[in-house]
């Protein structure tokens, strides 16, 4: 090397002069470049569109099947109506899938970000409406669908063999749930709309592949904005911090998920067992009422577990630590409230449990054989026990009701708090 | 300068501007990637990000400035996972860049420029960007705006970089 020193300012002119020589070596095919630019990023939604196509095919199969069932069961008004009711839901699902597939194929991803986001938001809104109607409608229609399938597959008309009250309770519950669910959805959207956690929950509800495709597109759009603003240095530092954080909390996060799954695994067979009891004891009020009470209690806990698990899956552990800790505490507080209520009303669940177990194990109608005086005594004892349990503050009891999810949420939150200060936003 | 909204004229305009300022792509890629294949990858990423950001180019600054800002920021964030997905849509072969010939131009530029290039490659990501932009004639304010740093911070860092380059250069001569 023949320079005595490195003078950047002195080398500037010669550095700039390199451009001519370099420029001569770099040539590209503008047409090929234009084609490539037009093709890019469609892959983010190409996979979702492929899954939509698969969905459309399965919708078509379901439609054809239900039409065939309706034709086969036309002699039985109840079965025919059941098939038509479910058919209407499938028609709605098919129309939504078809609309989404058509619009995504026509979507220009080179359009301004806001225009693309608006189209995607409208597609998601329609998907969520359909999903909501199907989920709420399934409460009333799962039993009619079962009747249709049993009739077509085995020639068994469940409407003749199962007491009418079983169907009546399901349909009434479904009809009540529809407006109630719509009201809850509206209230949640008004309260939490726009918040990242809520938006991610909506993306989840719109389907796994939708969520993946949209997340990918949003990430690319956000990266563009970040790079264009010149914040790449901050981006790199944030990436490194996020990776470290994820590594630090991986184990407590996995443990929390495991306890939530444990809750689900414990509750599902209990729920199915009680549901079977209710179906087989239709029309027997003394059995059905306790069965429904237990069913409701188990269902509430199952829904809470699933909602908690979904919320934990959606946690942006790599993001703002304060927000993640706040989310964990928010979820844990709601589970704790439910656990407290469960502990307080637990004495009232003993009698229904006794009735169900008595019938299943011993074939005994507990309410029928126990003297009225004893029943009154049980009620009084339940009132007293509930009053005593109101004063219970034992976090251990609440944690047991939640299968350990409360304690593990606290452990995870503590791990996040313990992270070095420069990793916390 | 107003950018056409429809796709075809916008692409023509973008391609024409890109063609005029190609050396920026090579210089940034050379500073950040020792291997030629990696340089090709980085150039692809930069071109795609430039295309995506192009609607935001309003002509108030020169296209060279716009391109520099995007290029160094993409280079700094090059090792994020997202870049690999982007690259599949834009094969480097379509760009027909003869990187080997461009490397020869650099190699024949003189020992001091070769040494400078090697010295730049030994710096951290942000420092490389600072030196490249300084060599391309940008002042502290412009560099700070491109990288999200204050002008004072830019000045301090450049001063330290100069000292480091001098030290390293002196060590290799002894």
XYZ file of C-alpha atoms in Angstrom:
599
model
C 0.000 0.000 0.000
C 1.434 3.349 -0.981
C -0.540 5.698 1.232
C 0.847 6.993 4.412
C -2.547 7.674 5.915
C -6.218 7.059 5.322
C -7.851 10.364 4.552
C -11.503 9.704 3.820
C -12.077 13.212 2.538
C -9.179 12.954 0.123
C -10.421 9.609 -1.189
C -13.927 10.894 -1.820
C -13.311 12.103 -5.347
C -11.660 8.902 -6.479
C -14.392 6.862 -4.791
C -17.021 8.802 -6.778
C -15.014 8.359 -9.973
C -15.408 4.577 -9.672
C -19.056 4.954 -10.638
C -18.394 5.191 -14.367
C -16.412 1.984 -14.504
C -18.876 0.103 -12.289
C -21.868 1.428 -14.221
C -20.488 -0.017 -17.461
C -20.426 -3.514 -15.918
C -23.956 -3.414 -14.566
C -26.773 -3.750 -17.067
C -30.172 -5.237 -16.635
C -33.174 -6.238 -18.692
C -35.858 -3.652 -17.838
C -38.691 -5.858 -19.130
C -37.593 -8.787 -16.988
C -37.260 -6.520 -13.998
C -40.746 -5.101 -14.555
C -42.216 -8.602 -14.774
C -40.464 -9.683 -11.623
C -41.637 -6.608 -9.729
C -45.216 -7.258 -10.800
C -45.085 -10.896 -9.657
C -43.626 -10.346 -6.204
C -45.552 -10.593 -2.897
C -48.490 -12.388 -4.473
C -46.966 -15.455 -2.801
C -48.076 -14.089 0.586
C -51.700 -14.676 -0.374
C -51.170 -17.343 -2.998
C -51.057 -20.024 -0.328
C -54.175 -18.638 1.373
C -55.958 -18.604 -1.993
C -54.941 -22.247 -2.510
C -56.450 -23.126 0.843
C -59.565 -21.184 -0.101
C -59.794 -23.345 -3.203
C -59.535 -26.457 -1.036
C -62.230 -24.929 1.167
C -64.439 -24.306 -1.867
C -64.088 -27.910 -2.961
C -65.036 -29.175 0.498
C -67.925 -26.673 0.594
C -69.155 -28.086 -2.712
C -68.928 -31.641 -1.354
C -70.820 -30.632 1.821
C -73.467 -28.841 -0.252
C -73.967 -31.829 -2.502
C -74.146 -34.130 0.526
C -76.719 -32.021 2.325
C -78.864 -31.636 -0.787
C -78.789 -35.426 -1.158
C -79.772 -35.819 2.521
C -82.658 -33.361 2.114
C -83.910 -35.306 -0.908
C -83.575 -38.659 0.882
C -85.326 -37.401 4.023
C -88.127 -35.483 2.297
C -90.743 -37.810 3.808
C -89.825 -36.729 7.347
C -90.546 -33.002 7.866
C -88.314 -32.714 10.987
C -85.326 -34.355 9.322
C -85.884 -32.458 6.070
C -86.016 -29.129 7.936
C -82.851 -30.040 9.858
C -80.981 -30.797 6.627
C -82.183 -27.547 5.029
C -81.174 -25.490 8.103
C -77.620 -26.848 8.014
C -77.589 -26.447 4.217
C -78.264 -22.728 4.615
C -75.184 -22.378 6.843
C -73.025 -24.182 4.299
C -74.389 -21.971 1.516
C -73.351 -18.923 3.553
C -69.854 -20.355 4.089
C -69.495 -21.177 0.382
C -70.565 -17.691 -0.666
C -67.978 -16.156 1.700
C -65.169 -18.416 0.464
C -66.063 -17.739 -3.161
C -66.093 -13.989 -2.605
C -62.728 -14.086 -0.818
C -61.112 -16.229 -3.509
C -62.394 -13.994 -6.289
C -61.284 -10.752 -4.620
C -57.840 -12.016 -3.627
C -57.126 -13.138 -7.156
C -58.023 -9.672 -8.410
C -56.192 -7.768 -5.651
C -53.321 -5.563 -6.806
C -50.654 -5.786 -4.126
C -48.773 -2.949 -5.780
C -51.606 -0.584 -4.895
C -51.065 1.825 -1.983
C -50.770 0.114 1.373
C -53.933 1.709 2.779
C -56.039 0.531 -0.184
C -54.779 -3.046 0.155
C -55.343 -2.993 3.921
C -58.884 -1.704 3.387
C -59.714 -4.566 1.017
C -58.180 -7.124 3.374
C -60.111 -5.635 6.317
C -63.397 -5.919 4.411
C -62.635 -9.515 3.468
C -61.811 -10.318 7.053
C -64.998 -8.642 8.322
C -67.137 -10.775 6.039
C -65.218 -13.897 7.065
C -65.714 -13.068 10.744
C -69.457 -12.503 10.295
C -69.794 -15.883 8.621
C -67.656 -17.595 11.256
C -69.726 -15.969 14.010
C -73.035 -17.078 12.533
C -71.748 -20.626 12.039
C -70.295 -20.863 15.559
C -73.425 -19.478 17.203
C -75.746 -21.377 14.869
C -73.965 -24.640 15.570
C -75.229 -24.558 19.164
C -78.790 -24.978 17.873
C -77.966 -27.047 14.801
C -75.384 -29.631 15.935
C -78.072 -31.962 17.230
C -80.305 -31.655 14.132
C -77.207 -32.356 11.994
C -76.475 -35.453 14.100
C -80.084 -36.583 13.573
C -79.738 -36.132 9.805
C -76.479 -38.095 9.687
C -77.854 -40.903 11.884
C -80.954 -41.117 9.688
C -78.978 -41.246 6.435
C -76.177 -43.533 7.689
C -78.065 -45.937 9.961
C -81.720 -45.305 9.221
C -82.273 -44.259 12.850
C -84.628 -41.335 13.465
C -83.319 -39.787 16.673
C -86.326 -37.493 16.763
C -88.449 -40.539 17.600
C -86.028 -42.027 20.151
C -84.818 -38.973 22.099
C -87.191 -36.936 24.249
C -88.358 -33.696 22.613
C -87.075 -31.632 25.580
C -83.465 -32.386 24.616
C -83.999 -30.794 21.212
C -86.055 -27.987 22.683
C -83.301 -27.027 25.155
C -80.667 -27.045 22.411
C -82.718 -24.973 20.026
C -83.756 -22.482 22.697
C -80.143 -22.168 23.856
C -79.055 -21.616 20.266
C -81.741 -19.019 19.589
C -80.895 -17.147 22.788
C -77.195 -17.325 22.047
C -77.478 -15.755 18.598
C -78.493 -12.216 19.666
C -76.455 -12.512 22.878
C -73.333 -13.515 20.946
C -73.863 -10.706 18.462
C -74.204 -8.209 21.311
C -71.028 -9.511 23.013
C -69.137 -9.307 19.716
C -70.273 -5.734 19.162
C -69.373 -4.721 22.709
C -65.892 -6.272 22.399
C -65.307 -4.580 19.063
C -66.321 -1.202 20.511
C -64.161 -1.679 23.586
C -61.065 -3.262 22.103
C -61.286 -2.549 18.381
C -57.960 -1.477 16.861
C -55.839 -2.872 19.667
C -53.127 -5.215 18.356
C -54.159 -8.137 20.614
C -57.807 -7.886 19.607
C -56.947 -7.557 15.927
C -54.754 -10.663 16.157
C -57.642 -12.543 17.818
C -59.878 -11.542 14.906
C -57.232 -12.732 12.430
C -57.097 -16.058 14.266
C -60.880 -16.340 14.095
C -60.786 -15.718 10.364
C -58.652 -18.824 9.937
C -55.050 -19.970 10.351
C -53.980 -19.443 6.732
C -55.622 -16.060 6.591
C -53.730 -15.057 9.700
C -50.397 -16.307 8.335
C -50.909 -14.599 4.967
C -52.005 -11.333 6.496
C -49.156 -11.339 9.054
C -46.650 -11.880 6.264
C -48.099 -9.048 4.205
C -48.248 -6.729 7.229
C -44.628 -7.566 8.143
C -43.457 -6.737 4.643
C -45.456 -3.512 4.625
C -44.081 -2.513 8.038
C -40.526 -3.351 7.008
C -40.904 -1.112 3.964
C -42.052 1.763 6.112
C -39.269 1.221 8.613
C -36.576 1.010 5.958
C -37.923 4.017 4.116
C -37.825 6.021 7.351
C -34.210 5.059 7.907
C -34.791 3.181 11.139
C -32.883 0.056 10.130
C -30.313 0.497 12.893
C -33.082 0.493 15.503
C -34.692 -2.446 13.717
C -31.532 -4.538 14.010
C -31.131 -3.733 17.703
C -34.788 -4.527 18.368
C -34.493 -7.846 16.539
C -31.529 -8.904 18.672
C -33.358 -7.910 21.878
C -36.488 -9.803 20.821
C -34.531 -12.984 20.133
C -32.858 -12.820 23.539
C -36.170 -12.239 25.264
C -37.886 -15.149 23.500
C -35.050 -17.410 24.547
C -35.280 -16.264 28.183
C -39.031 -16.883 28.539
C -39.379 -19.966 26.316
C -39.580 -22.407 29.217
C -42.133 -20.558 31.441
C -44.223 -19.845 28.333
C -44.255 -23.535 27.400
C -45.178 -24.471 30.971
C -48.091 -22.032 30.950
C -49.372 -23.445 27.652
C -49.101 -26.958 29.057
C -51.264 -26.141 32.087
C -53.877 -24.556 29.827
C -53.908 -27.660 27.626
C -54.183 -29.797 30.767
C -57.314 -27.904 31.727
C -58.815 -28.524 28.299
C -57.891 -32.214 28.296
C -59.478 -32.653 31.742
C -62.663 -30.747 30.920
C -63.514 -32.135 27.476
C -64.224 -35.750 28.526
C -66.190 -34.508 31.561
C -68.236 -32.253 29.306
C -68.871 -35.009 26.795
C -69.881 -37.357 29.581
C -72.378 -34.881 31.017
C -73.692 -34.114 27.510
C -74.289 -37.821 26.935
C -76.073 -38.030 30.301
C -78.325 -35.122 29.311
C -79.189 -36.640 25.938
C -80.076 -39.994 27.486
C -82.154 -38.437 30.263
C -84.192 -36.069 28.159
C -87.639 -35.393 29.580
C -86.584 -36.362 33.097
C -86.548 -32.983 34.748
C -84.970 -34.202 37.984
C -82.021 -35.532 35.982
C -81.879 -32.999 33.184
C -81.759 -29.843 35.328
C -78.739 -30.971 37.408
C -77.140 -32.251 34.213
C -77.595 -28.902 32.492
C -76.199 -27.035 35.510
C -73.062 -29.190 35.462
C -72.870 -28.888 31.688
C -72.982 -25.111 31.899
C -70.352 -24.963 34.656
C -67.958 -27.199 32.721
C -68.613 -25.336 29.471
C -67.813 -21.973 31.052
C -64.469 -23.294 32.304
C -63.662 -24.944 28.993
C -64.361 -21.731 27.077
C -62.229 -19.779 29.604
C -59.351 -22.228 29.141
C -59.537 -22.084 25.355
C -59.762 -18.278 25.362
C -56.785 -18.082 27.739
C -54.752 -20.456 25.589
C -55.540 -18.485 22.429
C -54.601 -15.247 24.176
C -51.264 -16.721 25.317
C -50.552 -17.983 21.788
C -51.149 -14.468 20.491
C -48.843 -12.802 23.034
C -46.235 -10.714 21.275
C -43.476 -11.791 23.633
C -40.892 -10.111 21.435
C -42.718 -6.774 21.584
C -43.324 -4.230 24.328
C -42.593 -6.044 27.614
C -44.871 -3.797 29.649
C -47.757 -4.584 27.359
C -47.080 -8.336 27.490
C -46.990 -8.293 31.303
C -50.209 -6.250 31.352
C -51.866 -8.797 29.010
C -50.756 -11.704 31.206
C -52.082 -10.004 34.319
C -55.354 -9.101 32.616
C -55.955 -12.714 31.566
C -54.929 -14.082 34.949
C -57.260 -11.653 36.751
C -60.242 -12.782 34.680
C -59.423 -16.436 35.293
C -59.073 -15.669 38.983
C -62.500 -14.025 39.075
C -64.019 -17.092 37.431
C -62.134 -19.336 39.860
C -63.416 -17.303 42.821
C -67.000 -17.586 41.571
C -66.496 -21.329 41.066
C -65.176 -21.767 44.590
C -68.130 -19.814 46.033
C -70.768 -21.768 44.072
C -68.944 -25.106 44.417
C -71.257 -26.276 47.237
C -74.220 -25.749 44.883
C -72.611 -28.052 42.342
C -72.339 -30.911 44.834
C -76.044 -31.764 44.613
C -76.212 -31.829 40.786
C -73.023 -33.889 40.801
C -74.570 -36.263 43.289
C -77.689 -36.619 41.146
C -75.684 -37.345 37.983
C -73.280 -39.759 39.673
C -76.169 -41.452 41.500
C -77.995 -42.075 38.237
C -74.938 -43.180 36.296
C -73.317 -45.392 38.934
C -76.260 -46.680 40.939
C -79.253 -45.939 38.750
C -80.637 -44.054 41.761
C -82.713 -40.890 41.588
C -81.070 -39.112 44.518
C -83.637 -36.312 44.587
C -86.419 -38.897 44.656
C -85.059 -41.000 47.540
C -83.704 -38.268 49.817
C -86.355 -36.857 52.185
C -87.402 -33.257 51.572
C -86.114 -32.220 54.966
C -82.629 -33.422 54.083
C -82.771 -31.546 50.785
C -83.703 -28.362 52.631
C -80.809 -29.016 54.993
C -78.479 -29.432 52.011
C -79.660 -26.130 50.565
C -79.075 -24.353 53.876
C -75.636 -25.941 54.163
C -74.855 -24.770 50.636
C -75.838 -21.219 51.527
C -73.661 -21.302 54.636
C -70.748 -22.849 52.789
C -70.954 -20.265 50.023
C -70.955 -17.434 52.551
C -67.835 -18.908 54.185
C -66.159 -19.459 50.856
C -66.818 -15.835 49.917
C -64.095 -14.896 52.398
C -61.585 -17.310 50.898
C -58.556 -15.563 49.473
C -56.432 -18.617 48.916
C -54.627 -18.214 45.629
C -53.731 -21.869 45.822
C -57.403 -22.909 45.597
C -57.987 -20.600 42.641
C -54.860 -21.935 40.978
C -56.121 -25.525 41.375
C -59.417 -24.561 39.716
C -57.372 -23.129 36.835
C -55.047 -26.184 36.656
C -52.015 -24.120 37.600
C -52.484 -21.430 34.931
C -52.562 -18.563 37.445
C -49.267 -19.447 39.088
C -47.574 -20.055 35.748
C -48.821 -16.737 34.409
C -47.196 -15.054 37.399
C -43.936 -16.932 36.824
C -43.866 -15.833 33.187
C -44.624 -12.225 34.112
C -41.819 -12.297 36.705
C -39.355 -13.660 34.151
C -40.239 -10.830 31.802
C -39.828 -8.275 34.595
C -36.404 -9.691 35.437
C -35.056 -9.045 31.947
C -32.266 -6.437 31.768
C -33.512 -2.855 31.622
C -32.338 -2.123 28.073
C -34.535 -4.958 26.750
C -37.685 -3.447 28.225
C -39.480 -0.833 26.160
C -41.470 15.514 -9.973
C -44.743 13.595 -9.846
C -44.786 9.853 -9.999
C -47.393 8.257 -12.286
C -49.965 6.224 -10.370
C -50.690 3.498 -12.885
C -48.467 0.461 -12.925
C -46.729 0.539 -16.334
C -45.503 4.183 -16.447
C -44.497 3.931 -12.762
C -42.412 0.881 -13.478
C -40.759 2.542 -16.508
C -39.887 5.572 -14.424
C -38.520 3.440 -11.614
C -36.444 1.287 -13.950
C -35.007 4.365 -15.662
C -33.971 5.909 -12.327
C -32.546 2.639 -11.108
C -30.515 2.293 -14.292
C -29.020 5.758 -13.804
C -27.844 5.004 -10.255
C -26.825 1.345 -10.440
C -23.347 1.840 -8.922
C -24.938 2.693 -5.589
C -26.303 -0.869 -5.442
C -22.901 -2.372 -6.116
C -20.974 -0.153 -3.702
C -23.358 -0.791 -0.822
C -23.440 -4.525 -1.540
C -19.629 -4.677 -1.738
C -19.290 -2.923 1.589
C -21.608 -5.365 3.330
C -20.919 -8.683 1.660
C -17.572 -10.309 1.134
C -18.908 -13.090 -1.102
C -20.209 -12.345 -4.566
C -23.322 -14.557 -4.090
C -24.219 -12.602 -0.960
C -23.800 -9.337 -2.832
C -26.234 -10.567 -5.451
C -28.727 -11.446 -2.719
C -28.391 -8.038 -1.092
C -28.794 -6.225 -4.405
C -32.020 -8.142 -5.014
C -33.328 -7.128 -1.605
C -32.429 -3.503 -2.180
C -34.133 -3.381 -5.580
C -37.337 -4.901 -4.220
C -37.403 -2.541 -1.233
C -36.731 0.402 -3.553
C -39.693 -0.645 -5.649
C -41.932 -0.909 -2.617
C -40.807 2.434 -1.275
C -40.971 4.138 -4.664
C -44.575 5.375 -4.210
C -43.248 7.416 -1.265
C -40.560 9.085 -3.392
C -41.857 12.611 -3.855
C -38.861 14.181 -5.608
C -38.001 16.620 -2.839
C -34.661 14.893 -2.412
C -32.725 13.393 -5.318
C -33.334 9.793 -6.303
C -29.701 9.082 -5.413
C -30.390 10.199 -1.843
C -33.587 8.146 -1.735
C -31.744 5.142 -3.122
C -28.845 5.524 -0.707
C -31.189 5.696 2.251
C -33.076 2.568 1.252
C -29.925 0.706 0.225
C -27.967 1.225 3.464
C -31.007 0.491 5.598
C -31.718 -2.712 3.713
C -28.058 -3.659 4.021
C -28.110 -3.055 7.760
C -31.245 -5.161 8.177
C -30.206 -7.680 5.509
C -29.991 -10.647 7.792
C -33.619 -10.587 8.881
C -35.575 -13.611 7.744
C -38.005 -11.547 5.647
C -35.379 -10.870 2.990
C -35.277 -14.514 1.924
C -38.936 -14.592 1.013
C -38.646 -11.392 -0.980
C -35.683 -12.675 -2.978
C -37.571 -15.595 -4.528
C -39.686 -13.177 -6.561
C -36.718 -11.384 -8.159
C -33.974 -13.663 -9.455
C -30.616 -11.907 -9.626
C -30.140 -13.317 -13.159
C -32.907 -10.995 -14.396
C -30.805 -8.041 -13.342
C -27.870 -9.224 -15.524
C -25.326 -7.635 -13.204
C -21.804 -8.760 -13.991
C -20.564 -8.605 -10.437
C -17.248 -10.258 -11.317
C -16.469 -7.513 -13.850
C -17.526 -4.841 -11.358
C -15.187 -6.440 -8.798
C -12.339 -6.149 -11.274
C -13.061 -2.425 -11.664
C -12.700 -2.049 -7.897
C -9.547 -4.168 -7.786
C -7.916 -2.046 -10.479
C -8.854 1.236 -8.812
C -5.654 1.429 -6.788
C -4.210 -0.081 -3.640
C -5.515 2.677 -1.418
C -9.125 2.200 -2.566
C -8.766 -1.567 -2.237
C -7.408 -1.070 1.269
C -10.263 1.324 2.005
C -12.795 -1.230 0.840
C -11.207 -3.884 3.059
C -11.156 -1.489 5.995
C -14.829 -0.651 5.518
C -15.709 -4.339 5.453
C -14.108 -4.726 8.878
C -16.397 -2.122 10.475
C -19.765 -2.816 12.117
C -23.001 -2.455 10.144
C -23.816 1.113 11.106
C -20.251 2.356 10.692
C -20.074 0.936 7.192
C -23.184 2.880 6.266
C -21.697 6.063 7.770
C -18.475 5.745 5.796
C -20.224 4.887 2.525
C -22.527 7.861 2.775
C -19.661 10.142 3.757
C -17.601 8.971 0.775
C -20.577 9.586 -1.508
C -20.611 13.216 -0.439
C -23.447 13.457 2.114
C -23.151 15.853 5.033
C -23.849 14.952 8.653
C -27.432 16.188 8.542
C -28.279 14.080 5.486
C -26.526 11.001 6.883
C -28.340 11.398 10.188
C -31.700 11.660 8.425
C -31.008 8.494 6.437
C -29.940 6.413 9.416
C -32.080 7.807 12.197
C -29.109 9.382 14.020
C -28.523 12.952 15.158
C -25.969 15.006 13.187
C -23.850 15.246 16.340
C -23.882 11.482 16.715
C -22.882 11.123 13.073
C -19.964 13.514 13.523
C -18.732 11.726 16.635
C -19.003 8.316 15.062
C -17.247 9.428 11.870
C -14.432 10.894 13.916
C -13.999 7.608 15.775
C -14.173 5.662 12.525
C -11.447 7.825 10.982
C -9.228 7.195 14.001
C -9.879 3.477 13.831
C -9.152 3.323 10.117
C -5.917 5.236 10.653
C -4.871 2.885 13.460
C -5.716 -0.244 11.537
C -4.004 1.059 8.428
C -0.867 1.931 10.412
C -0.811 -1.555 11.965
C -0.998 -3.288 8.592
C 1.866 -1.178 7.253
C 4.204 -2.166 10.094
